[in-house]
C-alpha positions as a Python dict, from the first residue, in 0.01 Angstrom:
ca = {
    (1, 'X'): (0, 0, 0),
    (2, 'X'): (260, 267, 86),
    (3, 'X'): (364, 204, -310),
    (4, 'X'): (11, 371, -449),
    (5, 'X'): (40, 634, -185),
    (6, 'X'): (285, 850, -334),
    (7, 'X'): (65, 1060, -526),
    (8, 'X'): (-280, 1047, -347),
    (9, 'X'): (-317, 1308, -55),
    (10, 'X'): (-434, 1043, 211),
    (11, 'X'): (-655, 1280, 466),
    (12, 'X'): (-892, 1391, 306),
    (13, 'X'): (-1267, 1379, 368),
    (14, 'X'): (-1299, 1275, 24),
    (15, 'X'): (-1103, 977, 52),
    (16, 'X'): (-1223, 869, 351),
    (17, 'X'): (-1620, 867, 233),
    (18, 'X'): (-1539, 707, -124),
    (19, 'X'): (-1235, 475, -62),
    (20, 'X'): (-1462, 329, 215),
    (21, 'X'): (-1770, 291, -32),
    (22, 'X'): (-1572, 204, -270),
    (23, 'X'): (-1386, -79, -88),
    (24, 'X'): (-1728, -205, -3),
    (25, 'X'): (-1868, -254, -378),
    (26, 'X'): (-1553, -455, -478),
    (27, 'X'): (-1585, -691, -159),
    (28, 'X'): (-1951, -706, -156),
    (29, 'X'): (-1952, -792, -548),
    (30, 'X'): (-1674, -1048, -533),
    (31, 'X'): (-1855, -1192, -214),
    (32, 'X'): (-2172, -1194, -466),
    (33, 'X'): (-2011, -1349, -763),
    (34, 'X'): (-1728, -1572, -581),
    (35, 'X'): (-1894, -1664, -235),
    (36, 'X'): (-2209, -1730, -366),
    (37, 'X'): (-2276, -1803, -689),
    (38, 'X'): (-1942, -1990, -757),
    (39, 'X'): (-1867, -2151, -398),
    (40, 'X'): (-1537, -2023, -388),
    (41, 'X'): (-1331, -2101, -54),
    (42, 'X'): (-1422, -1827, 182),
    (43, 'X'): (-1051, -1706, 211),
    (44, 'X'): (-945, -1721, -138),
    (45, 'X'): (-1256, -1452, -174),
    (46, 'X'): (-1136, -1259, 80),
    (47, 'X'): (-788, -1242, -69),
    (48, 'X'): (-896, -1143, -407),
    (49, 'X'): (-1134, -875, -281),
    (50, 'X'): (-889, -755, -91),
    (51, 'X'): (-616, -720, -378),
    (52, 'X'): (-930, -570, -638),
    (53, 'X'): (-1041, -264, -372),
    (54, 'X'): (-663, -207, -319),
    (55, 'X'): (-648, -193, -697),
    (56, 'X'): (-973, 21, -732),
    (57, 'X'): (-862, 289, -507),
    (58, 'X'): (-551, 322, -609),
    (59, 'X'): (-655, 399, -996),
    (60, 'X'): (-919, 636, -880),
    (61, 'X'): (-639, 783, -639),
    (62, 'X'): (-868, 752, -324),
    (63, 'X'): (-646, 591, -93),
    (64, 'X'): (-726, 604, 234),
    (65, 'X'): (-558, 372, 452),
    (66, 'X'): (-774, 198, 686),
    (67, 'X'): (-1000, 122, 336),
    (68, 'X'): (-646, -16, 187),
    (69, 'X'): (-540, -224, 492),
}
C-alpha cells in the first residue's frame, strides 16, 4: 500500500467517504459473484477482494488507509 500512496493526498474527507464505499462494492460484489454463486473457498474470496479494492482505489487515487489495509 505505501507504493500507491505516493501521489494520493491520504486525509482527506474525500477519501475517507469514497475509498470506504468504494472498498465495499468490490468486496460485496466479489462476495456476490465468488462466495455465492461460484462456492469459492471463503478465504481465497477474501484475498482477491482484498487485492481488487486495493487496486480500485488506487486507480481512482482515493487511498485512504484503513480502506487499503
Amino acid at each position: 500500500m505505501q507504493f500507491a500512496l505516493t501521489a494520493a493526498p491520504t486525509a482527506q474527507p474525500r477519501n475517507c467517504i469514497y475509498g470506504m464505499i468504494l472498498s465495499l462494492a468490490m468486496t460485496m460484489l466479489c462476495k456476490y459473484i465468488l462466495y455465492i454463486q461460484i462456492g469459492m473457498p471463503q478465504w481465497m474470496m477474501a484475498v482477491i477482494a482484498c487485492s481488487l479494492a486495493i487496486g480500485a482505489i488506487s486507480k481512482t487515487g482515493l487511498v485512504h488507509p484503513p480502506a487499503g489495509a
